[in-house]
Amino acid sequence: MKTPVATTSTSGLRGEYAQAAADFTVAQDWSAYPPEAHDRWRRLYARQSALARTYAVSTFVDGLDRLDCADAIPRFEDANAVLTAATGWQVVAVPGFIPDAAFFDHLAHRRFPVTRWLREEHELDYLVEPDVFHDFFGHVPMLLDPHVADFLELYGRAGERAIAMNALEMMARLYWYTIEFGLVREGGALKVLGAGIVSSAGETVYAIDDPEVLRLPFDPLRVMRTAYAIDSFQPNYFVLDGLGDMITRLQDLDFGPLYERWRGEAPLPAGVLQPEETPAQ
Ligand code: HBI
Ligand code: FE
């Protein structure tokens, strides 16, 4: 899944936007999925969950097991029973990619927007927009973790100010390089955290095993200053020391002065080690 930043129009996107409420939610309408869609989900799940057991952070694997969704596209109301008890999060169905302000408002209120439709058969390996497999399989298991739960709420609450300060790109990179494409150190090993990686067969192996790709220690300002690729595997990844790392490093950070100082500067190119930097171990 590759999300363009600062989308304000939903025209040209896949999904039934005409049916959506003002907050862009729709009914999941689970009974409308044809048997082929459930079968496609089952195959995607089998492939990606096997990879995740080797490559993903244990929090992801545990969360995935708790959601018990191997055999069919999950019913969001079933997931909500698990989520509410764990962290107070909910998922809400949306037609697809939604405008930034609506997206942030949902996150700020612990509602995670999950796209209703599933990719087609010819898109099993790659698609541009988020679908229910990326959104649910990739993101929802992590919502059961208290650190990720708090981080996403904080990110949602920070959205309005970032938009007002014309610094959305800087803030969006924090989401991109953690929630979507983050790596995390666990028991001395490098593991996948991000939903964009864990929902992709090719990138899961690449992000962890490729000896050439640049992996840098997570640093909020470095992340906010780094461009990202939306149409290829990432040229660099950032490595957290643990899931608590992202929230503890951000909760007391005043983004305002950072936006003021850096929003007008060209971003650092992805994949380039800067002077004085050392890659993550
Ligand atoms: N909408 N459904 C959906 N999923 C996203 O990941 C998403 C979005 N709207 C805006 C958005 N992401 C990003 O532009 C923000 O995180 C900056
Ligand atoms: Fe995503």
PDB file of C-alpha atoms and ligand atoms in Angstrom:
ATOM      1  CA  MET A   1       0.000   0.000   0.000  1.00  0.00           C
ATOM      2  CA  LYS A   2       1.369   3.379  -0.939  1.00  0.00           C
ATOM      3  CA  THR A   3      -0.514   6.371   0.400  1.00  0.00           C
ATOM      4  CA  PRO A   4      -0.134   9.742  -1.257  1.00  0.00           C
ATOM      5  CA  VAL A   5       0.152  12.567   1.238  1.00  0.00           C
ATOM      6  CA  ALA A   6      -2.172  15.557   1.480  1.00  0.00           C
ATOM      7  CA  THR A   7      -5.016  14.129  -0.565  1.00  0.00           C
ATOM      8  CA  THR A   8      -7.960  16.463  -0.342  1.00  0.00           C
ATOM      9  CA  SER A   9     -10.119  15.039  -3.104  1.00  0.00           C
ATOM     10  CA  THR A  10     -11.494  11.527  -3.255  1.00  0.00           C
ATOM     11  CA  SER A  11     -12.249  11.671  -6.963  1.00  0.00           C
ATOM     12  CA  GLY A  12     -10.287   9.113  -8.928  1.00  0.00           C
ATOM     13  CA  LEU A  13     -10.015   6.752  -5.972  1.00  0.00           C
ATOM     14  CA  ARG A  14     -11.496   3.273  -5.894  1.00  0.00           C
ATOM     15  CA  GLY A  15     -14.397   2.696  -3.511  1.00  0.00           C
ATOM     16  CA  GLU A  16     -17.985   3.809  -2.994  1.00  0.00           C
ATOM     17  CA  TYR A  17     -17.583   7.327  -1.689  1.00  0.00           C
ATOM     18  CA  ALA A  18     -21.167   8.342  -2.548  1.00  0.00           C
ATOM     19  CA  GLN A  19     -22.460   6.033   0.211  1.00  0.00           C
ATOM     20  CA  ALA A  20     -20.177   7.451   2.877  1.00  0.00           C
ATOM     21  CA  ALA A  21     -21.272   9.516   5.889  1.00  0.00           C
ATOM     22  CA  ALA A  22     -19.769  12.946   6.588  1.00  0.00           C
ATOM     23  CA  ASP A  23     -16.914  11.269   8.483  1.00  0.00           C
ATOM     24  CA  PHE A  24     -16.340   9.008   5.449  1.00  0.00           C
ATOM     25  CA  THR A  25     -17.511   5.855   7.197  1.00  0.00           C
ATOM     26  CA  VAL A  26     -19.645   3.228   5.464  1.00  0.00           C
ATOM     27  CA  ALA A  27     -21.236  -0.018   6.618  1.00  0.00           C
ATOM     28  CA  GLN A  28     -18.891  -2.963   6.144  1.00  0.00           C
ATOM     29  CA  ASP A  29     -21.736  -4.973   4.575  1.00  0.00           C
ATOM     30  CA  TRP A  30     -19.936  -8.237   5.285  1.00  0.00           C
ATOM     31  CA  SER A  31     -22.579 -10.428   3.670  1.00  0.00           C
ATOM     32  CA  ALA A  32     -21.930  -8.712   0.317  1.00  0.00           C
ATOM     33  CA  TYR A  33     -18.435 -10.227  -0.045  1.00  0.00           C
ATOM     34  CA  PRO A  34     -18.617 -13.069  -2.576  1.00  0.00           C
ATOM     35  CA  PRO A  35     -17.096 -16.481  -1.737  1.00  0.00           C
ATOM     36  CA  GLU A  36     -14.160 -15.738  -4.086  1.00  0.00           C
ATOM     37  CA  ALA A  37     -13.218 -12.742  -1.956  1.00  0.00           C
ATOM     38  CA  HIS A  38     -13.082 -14.850   1.208  1.00  0.00           C
ATOM     39  CA  ASP A  39     -11.013 -17.428  -0.630  1.00  0.00           C
ATOM     40  CA  ARG A  40      -8.602 -14.721  -1.816  1.00  0.00           C
ATOM     41  CA  TRP A  41      -8.312 -13.400   1.746  1.00  0.00           C
ATOM     42  CA  ARG A  42      -7.557 -16.946   2.977  1.00  0.00           C
ATOM     43  CA  ARG A  43      -4.685 -17.318   0.484  1.00  0.00           C
ATOM     44  CA  LEU A  44      -3.271 -13.862   1.218  1.00  0.00           C
ATOM     45  CA  TYR A  45      -3.510 -14.559   4.932  1.00  0.00           C
ATOM     46  CA  ALA A  46      -1.802 -17.954   4.651  1.00  0.00           C
ATOM     47  CA  ARG A  47       1.142 -16.545   2.727  1.00  0.00           C
ATOM     48  CA  GLN A  48       1.665 -13.392   4.780  1.00  0.00           C
ATOM     49  CA  SER A  49       1.043 -14.915   8.213  1.00  0.00           C
ATOM     50  CA  ALA A  50       3.664 -17.606   7.526  1.00  0.00           C
ATOM     51  CA  LEU A  51       6.186 -14.894   6.652  1.00  0.00           C
ATOM     52  CA  ALA A  52       5.142 -12.813   9.659  1.00  0.00           C
ATOM     53  CA  ARG A  53       5.861 -15.685  12.038  1.00  0.00           C
ATOM     54  CA  THR A  54       9.487 -15.524  10.945  1.00  0.00           C
ATOM     55  CA  TYR A  55       9.948 -11.834  10.254  1.00  0.00           C
ATOM     56  CA  ALA A  56       7.481  -9.735  12.259  1.00  0.00           C
ATOM     57  CA  VAL A  57       7.698  -8.444  15.815  1.00  0.00           C
ATOM     58  CA  SER A  58       6.039 -10.859  18.274  1.00  0.00           C
ATOM     59  CA  THR A  59       3.398  -8.250  19.139  1.00  0.00           C
ATOM     60  CA  PHE A  60       2.127  -8.450  15.581  1.00  0.00           C
ATOM     61  CA  VAL A  61       1.979 -12.244  15.527  1.00  0.00           C
ATOM     62  CA  ASP A  62       0.243 -12.399  18.911  1.00  0.00           C
ATOM     63  CA  GLY A  63      -2.261  -9.751  17.863  1.00  0.00           C
ATOM     64  CA  LEU A  64      -2.964 -11.522  14.602  1.00  0.00           C
ATOM     65  CA  ASP A  65      -3.677 -14.780  16.430  1.00  0.00           C
ATOM     66  CA  ARG A  66      -6.031 -13.015  18.823  1.00  0.00           C
ATOM     67  CA  LEU A  67      -8.045 -11.668  15.890  1.00  0.00           C
ATOM     68  CA  ASP A  68      -8.661 -15.195  14.609  1.00  0.00           C
ATOM     69  CA  CYS A  69      -9.211 -14.170  10.995  1.00  0.00           C
ATOM     70  CA  ALA A  70      -7.408 -16.788   8.906  1.00  0.00           C
ATOM     71  CA  ASP A  71     -10.399 -18.240   7.125  1.00  0.00           C
ATOM     72  CA  ALA A  72     -12.433 -15.317   5.814  1.00  0.00           C
ATOM     73  CA  ILE A  73     -12.510 -11.552   5.569  1.00  0.00           C
ATOM     74  CA  PRO A  74     -13.094 -10.603   9.202  1.00  0.00           C
ATOM     75  CA  ARG A  75     -16.296  -9.041  10.474  1.00  0.00           C
ATOM     76  CA  PHE A  76     -15.247  -5.674  11.888  1.00  0.00           C
ATOM     77  CA  GLU A  77     -17.691  -5.992  14.781  1.00  0.00           C
ATOM     78  CA  ASP A  78     -15.909  -9.165  15.922  1.00  0.00           C
ATOM     79  CA  ALA A  79     -12.552  -7.390  15.837  1.00  0.00           C
ATOM     80  CA  ASN A  80     -14.053  -4.497  17.772  1.00  0.00           C
ATOM     81  CA  ALA A  81     -14.969  -6.767  20.668  1.00  0.00           C
ATOM     82  CA  VAL A  82     -11.296  -7.798  20.952  1.00  0.00           C
ATOM     83  CA  LEU A  83      -9.958  -4.276  20.414  1.00  0.00           C
ATOM     84  CA  THR A  84     -12.278  -2.565  22.870  1.00  0.00           C
ATOM     85  CA  ALA A  85     -11.245  -4.915  25.646  1.00  0.00           C
ATOM     86  CA  ALA A  86      -7.530  -4.544  24.859  1.00  0.00           C
ATOM     87  CA  THR A  87      -6.903  -0.862  24.140  1.00  0.00           C
ATOM     88  CA  GLY A  88     -10.238   0.882  23.582  1.00  0.00           C
ATOM     89  CA  TRP A  89      -9.661   1.088  19.822  1.00  0.00           C
ATOM     90  CA  GLN A  90     -12.317   0.379  17.184  1.00  0.00           C
ATOM     91  CA  VAL A  91     -12.152  -0.140  13.463  1.00  0.00           C
ATOM     92  CA  VAL A  92     -14.573   1.704  11.184  1.00  0.00           C
ATOM     93  CA  ALA A  93     -15.229   0.788   7.562  1.00  0.00           C
ATOM     94  CA  VAL A  94     -14.327   3.382   4.915  1.00  0.00           C
ATOM     95  CA  PRO A  95     -14.570   3.336   1.105  1.00  0.00           C
ATOM     96  CA  GLY A  96     -10.774   3.640   0.762  1.00  0.00           C
ATOM     97  CA  PHE A  97      -8.276   6.443   1.144  1.00  0.00           C
ATOM     98  CA  ILE A  98      -9.970   9.365   2.941  1.00  0.00           C
ATOM     99  CA  PRO A  99      -9.030  13.042   3.300  1.00  0.00           C
ATOM    100  CA  ASP A 100      -6.315  13.831   5.823  1.00  0.00           C
ATOM    101  CA  ALA A 101      -8.509  15.757   8.264  1.00  0.00           C
ATOM    102  CA  ALA A 102     -11.073  12.925   8.442  1.00  0.00           C
ATOM    103  CA  PHE A 103      -8.302  10.350   8.849  1.00  0.00           C
ATOM    104  CA  PHE A 104      -6.706  12.281  11.721  1.00  0.00           C
ATOM    105  CA  ASP A 105     -10.035  12.829  13.468  1.00  0.00           C
ATOM    106  CA  HIS A 106     -10.718   9.090  13.503  1.00  0.00           C
ATOM    107  CA  LEU A 107      -7.270   8.306  14.908  1.00  0.00           C
ATOM    108  CA  ALA A 108      -7.557  11.025  17.551  1.00  0.00           C
ATOM    109  CA  HIS A 109     -10.704   9.233  18.774  1.00  0.00           C
ATOM    110  CA  ARG A 110      -9.196   5.748  18.635  1.00  0.00           C
ATOM    111  CA  ARG A 111     -11.045   4.710  15.504  1.00  0.00           C
ATOM    112  CA  PHE A 112      -8.932   3.115  12.802  1.00  0.00           C
ATOM    113  CA  PRO A 113     -10.326   3.502   9.253  1.00  0.00           C
ATOM    114  CA  VAL A 114     -10.258   0.169   7.402  1.00  0.00           C
ATOM    115  CA  THR A 115     -10.990   0.009   3.697  1.00  0.00           C
ATOM    116  CA  ARG A 116     -13.964  -2.202   2.901  1.00  0.00           C
ATOM    117  CA  TRP A 117     -12.946  -3.692  -0.464  1.00  0.00           C
ATOM    118  CA  LEU A 118     -10.418  -6.434  -1.176  1.00  0.00           C
ATOM    119  CA  ARG A 119      -7.807  -6.319  -3.945  1.00  0.00           C
ATOM    120  CA  GLU A 120      -8.492  -8.252  -7.138  1.00  0.00           C
ATOM    121  CA  GLU A 121      -6.846 -11.506  -8.117  1.00  0.00           C
ATOM    122  CA  HIS A 122      -4.282  -9.815 -10.382  1.00  0.00           C
ATOM    123  CA  GLU A 123      -3.215  -7.484  -7.523  1.00  0.00           C
ATOM    124  CA  LEU A 124      -2.207 -10.076  -4.939  1.00  0.00           C
ATOM    125  CA  ASP A 125       1.380  -8.841  -4.782  1.00  0.00           C
ATOM    126  CA  TYR A 126       0.986  -5.137  -5.230  1.00  0.00           C
ATOM    127  CA  LEU A 127      -1.596  -2.377  -5.322  1.00  0.00           C
ATOM    128  CA  VAL A 128      -1.383   1.370  -4.997  1.00  0.00           C
ATOM    129  CA  GLU A 129      -4.266   2.100  -2.619  1.00  0.00           C
ATOM    130  CA  PRO A 130      -4.943   0.524   0.773  1.00  0.00           C
ATOM    131  CA  ASP A 131      -7.465  -2.354   0.710  1.00  0.00           C
ATOM    132  CA  VAL A 132      -8.995  -4.412   3.522  1.00  0.00           C
ATOM    133  CA  PHE A 133      -6.064  -6.814   3.512  1.00  0.00           C
ATOM    134  CA  HIS A 134      -3.459  -4.094   3.978  1.00  0.00           C
ATOM    135  CA  ASP A 135      -5.560  -2.151   6.468  1.00  0.00           C
ATOM    136  CA  PHE A 136      -6.816  -5.043   8.560  1.00  0.00           C
ATOM    137  CA  PHE A 137      -4.036  -7.614   8.374  1.00  0.00           C
ATOM    138  CA  GLY A 138      -1.292  -4.990   8.462  1.00  0.00           C
ATOM    139  CA  HIS A 139      -2.604  -2.498  10.999  1.00  0.00           C
ATOM    140  CA  VAL A 140      -5.241  -4.012  13.273  1.00  0.00           C
ATOM    141  CA  PRO A 141      -3.024  -6.567  15.101  1.00  0.00           C
ATOM    142  CA  MET A 142      -0.786  -3.677  16.195  1.00  0.00           C
ATOM    143  CA  LEU A 143      -3.775  -1.771  17.652  1.00  0.00           C
ATOM    144  CA  LEU A 144      -3.811  -4.388  20.413  1.00  0.00           C
ATOM    145  CA  ASP A 145      -0.463  -3.090  21.647  1.00  0.00           C
ATOM    146  CA  PRO A 146      -0.778  -0.273  24.221  1.00  0.00           C
ATOM    147  CA  HIS A 147       2.248   1.634  22.873  1.00  0.00           C
ATOM    148  CA  VAL A 148       1.026   1.600  19.293  1.00  0.00           C
ATOM    149  CA  ALA A 149      -2.479   2.438  20.518  1.00  0.00           C
ATOM    150  CA  ASP A 150      -1.178   5.560  22.271  1.00  0.00           C
ATOM    151  CA  PHE A 151       1.126   6.543  19.410  1.00  0.00           C
ATOM    152  CA  LEU A 152      -1.674   6.482  16.838  1.00  0.00           C
ATOM    153  CA  GLU A 153      -3.965   8.574  19.002  1.00  0.00           C
ATOM    154  CA  LEU A 154      -1.156  11.087  19.502  1.00  0.00           C
ATOM    155  CA  TYR A 155      -0.525  11.147  15.758  1.00  0.00           C
ATOM    156  CA  GLY A 156      -4.203  11.799  15.085  1.00  0.00           C
ATOM    157  CA  ARG A 157      -4.294  14.637  17.610  1.00  0.00           C
ATOM    158  CA  ALA A 158      -1.172  16.203  16.085  1.00  0.00           C
ATOM    159  CA  GLY A 159      -2.702  16.238  12.620  1.00  0.00           C
ATOM    160  CA  GLU A 160      -4.726  19.412  12.890  1.00  0.00           C
ATOM    161  CA  ARG A 161      -1.729  21.466  13.970  1.00  0.00           C
ATOM    162  CA  ALA A 162       0.485  20.005  11.258  1.00  0.00           C
ATOM    163  CA  ILE A 163      -2.099  20.944   8.628  1.00  0.00           C
ATOM    164  CA  ALA A 164      -2.491  24.445  10.105  1.00  0.00           C
ATOM    165  CA  MET A 165       1.293  24.912  10.140  1.00  0.00           C
ATOM    166  CA  ASN A 166       1.695  23.663   6.592  1.00  0.00           C
ATOM    167  CA  ALA A 167       3.930  20.848   7.805  1.00  0.00           C
ATOM    168  CA  LEU A 168       1.865  17.777   7.022  1.00  0.00           C
ATOM    169  CA  GLU A 169       4.621  16.236   4.952  1.00  0.00           C
ATOM    170  CA  MET A 170       6.998  16.301   7.896  1.00  0.00           C
ATOM    171  CA  MET A 171       4.500  14.689  10.214  1.00  0.00           C
ATOM    172  CA  ALA A 172       3.344  12.135   7.661  1.00  0.00           C
ATOM    173  CA  ARG A 173       6.911  10.845   7.428  1.00  0.00           C
ATOM    174  CA  LEU A 174       6.716   9.820  11.103  1.00  0.00           C
ATOM    175  CA  TYR A 175       3.744   7.612  10.314  1.00  0.00           C
ATOM    176  CA  TRP A 176       5.320   6.311   7.149  1.00  0.00           C
ATOM    177  CA  TYR A 177       8.620   5.301   8.740  1.00  0.00           C
ATOM    178  CA  THR A 178       7.053   3.680  11.829  1.00  0.00           C
ATOM    179  CA  ILE A 179       3.477   2.478  11.398  1.00  0.00           C
ATOM    180  CA  GLU A 180       3.884   1.700   7.685  1.00  0.00           C
ATOM    181  CA  PHE A 181       7.566   0.867   7.184  1.00  0.00           C
ATOM    182  CA  GLY A 182       9.185   0.708  10.625  1.00  0.00           C
ATOM    183  CA  LEU A 183      11.575  -1.963  11.866  1.00  0.00           C
ATOM    184  CA  VAL A 184      12.133  -2.790  15.530  1.00  0.00           C
ATOM    185  CA  ARG A 185      14.859  -4.546  17.492  1.00  0.00           C
ATOM    186  CA  GLU A 186      13.507  -7.491  19.496  1.00  0.00           C
ATOM    187  CA  GLY A 187      15.694  -9.823  21.551  1.00  0.00           C
ATOM    188  CA  GLY A 188      18.714  -8.739  19.505  1.00  0.00           C
ATOM    189  CA  ALA A 189      17.048  -9.507  16.163  1.00  0.00           C
ATOM    190  CA  LEU A 190      15.670  -7.118  13.570  1.00  0.00           C
ATOM    191  CA  LYS A 191      11.896  -7.482  13.097  1.00  0.00           C
ATOM    192  CA  VAL A 192       9.211  -5.946  10.919  1.00  0.00           C
ATOM    193  CA  LEU A 193       6.807  -3.521  12.568  1.00  0.00           C
ATOM    194  CA  GLY A 194       5.201  -1.642   9.674  1.00  0.00           C
ATOM    195  CA  ALA A 195       1.951  -2.607   7.971  1.00  0.00           C
ATOM    196  CA  GLY A 196       3.260  -1.663   4.532  1.00  0.00           C
ATOM    197  CA  ILE A 197       6.028  -4.236   4.956  1.00  0.00           C
ATOM    198  CA  VAL A 198       4.089  -6.992   6.696  1.00  0.00           C
ATOM    199  CA  SER A 199       1.327  -6.948   4.076  1.00  0.00           C
ATOM    200  CA  SER A 200       3.918  -7.348   1.251  1.00  0.00           C
ATOM    201  CA  ALA A 201       5.677 -10.675   0.591  1.00  0.00           C
ATOM    202  CA  GLY A 202       8.617  -9.166  -1.260  1.00  0.00           C
ATOM    203  CA  GLU A 203       9.292  -6.273   1.084  1.00  0.00           C
ATOM    204  CA  THR A 204       9.109  -8.397   4.266  1.00  0.00           C
ATOM    205  CA  VAL A 205      12.114 -10.435   3.164  1.00  0.00           C
ATOM    206  CA  TYR A 206      13.912  -7.452   1.623  1.00  0.00           C
ATOM    207  CA  ALA A 207      13.581  -5.143   4.643  1.00  0.00           C
ATOM    208  CA  ILE A 208      15.089  -7.712   7.012  1.00  0.00           C
ATOM    209  CA  ASP A 209      17.476  -9.792   4.896  1.00  0.00           C
ATOM    210  CA  ASP A 210      18.878  -7.460   2.229  1.00  0.00           C
ATOM    211  CA  PRO A 211      22.472  -6.707   3.290  1.00  0.00           C
ATOM    212  CA  GLU A 212      22.694  -3.516   1.222  1.00  0.00           C
ATOM    213  CA  VAL A 213      19.632  -1.514   2.229  1.00  0.00           C
ATOM    214  CA  LEU A 214      20.262   1.387   4.615  1.00  0.00           C
ATOM    215  CA  ARG A 215      18.878   0.926   8.130  1.00  0.00           C
ATOM    216  CA  LEU A 216      19.192   3.901  10.463  1.00  0.00           C
ATOM    217  CA  PRO A 217      18.474   4.264  14.178  1.00  0.00           C
ATOM    218  CA  PHE A 218      15.055   5.849  14.765  1.00  0.00           C
ATOM    219  CA  ASP A 219      15.352   9.569  15.377  1.00  0.00           C
ATOM    220  CA  PRO A 220      12.186  11.682  15.143  1.00  0.00           C
ATOM    221  CA  LEU A 221      13.763  14.700  13.430  1.00  0.00           C
ATOM    222  CA  ARG A 222      15.797  12.607  10.974  1.00  0.00           C
ATOM    223  CA  VAL A 223      12.589  10.776  10.078  1.00  0.00           C
ATOM    224  CA  MET A 224      10.594  13.990   9.635  1.00  0.00           C
ATOM    225  CA  ARG A 225      13.294  15.282   7.277  1.00  0.00           C
ATOM    226  CA  THR A 226      13.592  12.164   5.105  1.00  0.00           C
ATOM    227  CA  ALA A 227      11.778  11.732   1.780  1.00  0.00           C
ATOM    228  CA  TYR A 228      10.180   8.378   1.027  1.00  0.00           C
ATOM    229  CA  ALA A 229       9.496   6.214  -1.981  1.00  0.00           C
ATOM    230  CA  ILE A 230       5.878   5.417  -2.798  1.00  0.00           C
ATOM    231  CA  ASP A 231       6.394   3.181  -5.841  1.00  0.00           C
ATOM    232  CA  SER A 232       9.245   0.866  -4.837  1.00  0.00           C
ATOM    233  CA  PHE A 233      10.649  -0.874  -1.768  1.00  0.00           C
ATOM    234  CA  GLN A 234      11.980   1.682   0.695  1.00  0.00           C
ATOM    235  CA  PRO A 235      15.597   2.788   0.114  1.00  0.00           C
ATOM    236  CA  ASN A 236      15.985   3.155   3.891  1.00  0.00           C
ATOM    237  CA  TYR A 237      14.314   1.967   7.067  1.00  0.00           C
ATOM    238  CA  PHE A 238      14.415   3.287  10.632  1.00  0.00           C
ATOM    239  CA  VAL A 239      14.925   0.895  13.527  1.00  0.00           C
ATOM    240  CA  LEU A 240      13.175   1.382  16.867  1.00  0.00           C
ATOM    241  CA  ASP A 241      14.636  -0.035  20.082  1.00  0.00           C
ATOM    242  CA  GLY A 242      11.208  -1.288  21.097  1.00  0.00           C
ATOM    243  CA  LEU A 243       7.560  -0.447  20.615  1.00  0.00           C
ATOM    244  CA  GLY A 244       7.662   1.909  23.592  1.00  0.00           C
ATOM    245  CA  ASP A 245      10.438   3.859  21.880  1.00  0.00           C
ATOM    246  CA  MET A 246       8.247   5.711  19.402  1.00  0.00           C
ATOM    247  CA  ILE A 247       5.788   6.993  21.967  1.00  0.00           C
ATOM    248  CA  THR A 248       8.361   7.932  24.600  1.00  0.00           C
ATOM    249  CA  ARG A 249      10.453   9.788  22.005  1.00  0.00           C
ATOM    250  CA  LEU A 250       7.446  11.735  20.710  1.00  0.00           C
ATOM    251  CA  GLN A 251       5.083  12.441  23.582  1.00  0.00           C
ATOM    252  CA  ASP A 252       7.170  15.273  25.031  1.00  0.00           C
ATOM    253  CA  LEU A 253       8.434  16.607  21.727  1.00  0.00           C
ATOM    254  CA  ASP A 254       7.137  20.032  20.702  1.00  0.00           C
ATOM    255  CA  PHE A 255       6.652  19.702  16.956  1.00  0.00           C
ATOM    256  CA  GLY A 256       6.007  23.427  16.396  1.00  0.00           C
ATOM    257  CA  PRO A 257       9.630  24.651  16.452  1.00  0.00           C
ATOM    258  CA  LEU A 258      10.713  21.674  14.331  1.00  0.00           C
ATOM    259  CA  TYR A 259       8.094  22.491  11.713  1.00  0.00           C
ATOM    260  CA  GLU A 260       9.135  26.162  11.717  1.00  0.00           C
ATOM    261  CA  ARG A 261      12.787  25.308  11.269  1.00  0.00           C
ATOM    262  CA  TRP A 262      12.579  22.506   8.695  1.00  0.00           C
ATOM    263  CA  ARG A 263       9.321  22.684   6.713  1.00  0.00           C
ATOM    264  CA  GLY A 264      10.824  25.017   4.077  1.00  0.00           C
ATOM    265  CA  GLU A 265      13.923  22.889   3.501  1.00  0.00           C
ATOM    266  CA  ALA A 266      14.285  20.241   0.843  1.00  0.00           C
ATOM    267  CA  PRO A 267      14.001  16.788   2.439  1.00  0.00           C
ATOM    268  CA  LEU A 268      17.012  14.493   2.744  1.00  0.00           C
ATOM    269  CA  PRO A 269      16.949  11.944  -0.058  1.00  0.00           C
ATOM    270  CA  ALA A 270      15.906   8.440   0.973  1.00  0.00           C
ATOM    271  CA  GLY A 271      18.667   5.867   1.192  1.00  0.00           C
ATOM    272  CA  VAL A 272      21.588   8.227   1.752  1.00  0.00           C
ATOM    273  CA  LEU A 273      23.752   8.081   4.864  1.00  0.00           C
ATOM    274  CA  GLN A 274      24.510  11.619   6.031  1.00  0.00           C
ATOM    275  CA  PRO A 275      27.936  12.783   7.307  1.00  0.00           C
ATOM    276  CA  GLU A 276      28.522  11.772  10.959  1.00  0.00           C
ATOM    277  CA  GLU A 277      25.806   9.113  10.803  1.00  0.00           C
ATOM    278  CA  THR A 278      26.242   5.422  11.467  1.00  0.00           C
ATOM    279  CA  PRO A 279      23.767   2.784  10.350  1.00  0.00           C
ATOM    280  CA  ALA A 280      21.717   0.892  12.935  1.00  0.00           C
ATOM    281  CA  GLN A 281      23.540  -2.184  14.250  1.00  0.00           C
TER     282      GLN A 281
HETATM  283  N1  HBI B   1      -6.966   7.246   4.519  1.00  0.00           N
HETATM  284  N2  HBI B   1      -7.985   5.180   4.489  1.00  0.00           N
HETATM  285  C1  HBI B   1      -6.878   5.927   4.670  1.00  0.00           C
HETATM  286  N3  HBI B   1      -5.726   5.306   5.013  1.00  0.00           N
HETATM  287  C2  HBI B   1      -4.579   6.019   5.209  1.00  0.00           C
HETATM  288  O1  HBI B   1      -3.533   5.445   5.531  1.00  0.00           O
HETATM  289  C3  HBI B   1      -4.624   7.416   5.061  1.00  0.00           C
HETATM  290  C4  HBI B   1      -5.857   8.011   4.704  1.00  0.00           C
HETATM  291  N4  HBI B   1      -5.928   9.342   4.556  1.00  0.00           N
HETATM  292  C5  HBI B   1      -4.781  10.209   4.788  1.00  0.00           C
HETATM  293  C6  HBI B   1      -3.532   9.483   5.086  1.00  0.00           C
HETATM  294  N5  HBI B   1      -3.511   8.196   5.235  1.00  0.00           N
HETATM  295  C7  HBI B   1      -2.204  10.196   5.193  1.00  0.00           C
HETATM  296  O2  HBI B   1      -2.132  11.161   4.166  1.00  0.00           O
HETATM  297  C8  HBI B   1      -1.928  10.818   6.549  1.00  0.00           C
HETATM  298  O3  HBI B   1      -1.365   9.836   7.399  1.00  0.00           O
HETATM  299  C9  HBI B   1      -0.943  11.952   6.432  1.00  0.00           C
HETATM  300 FE    FE B   2      -1.423   1.595   5.936  1.00  0.00          FE
END
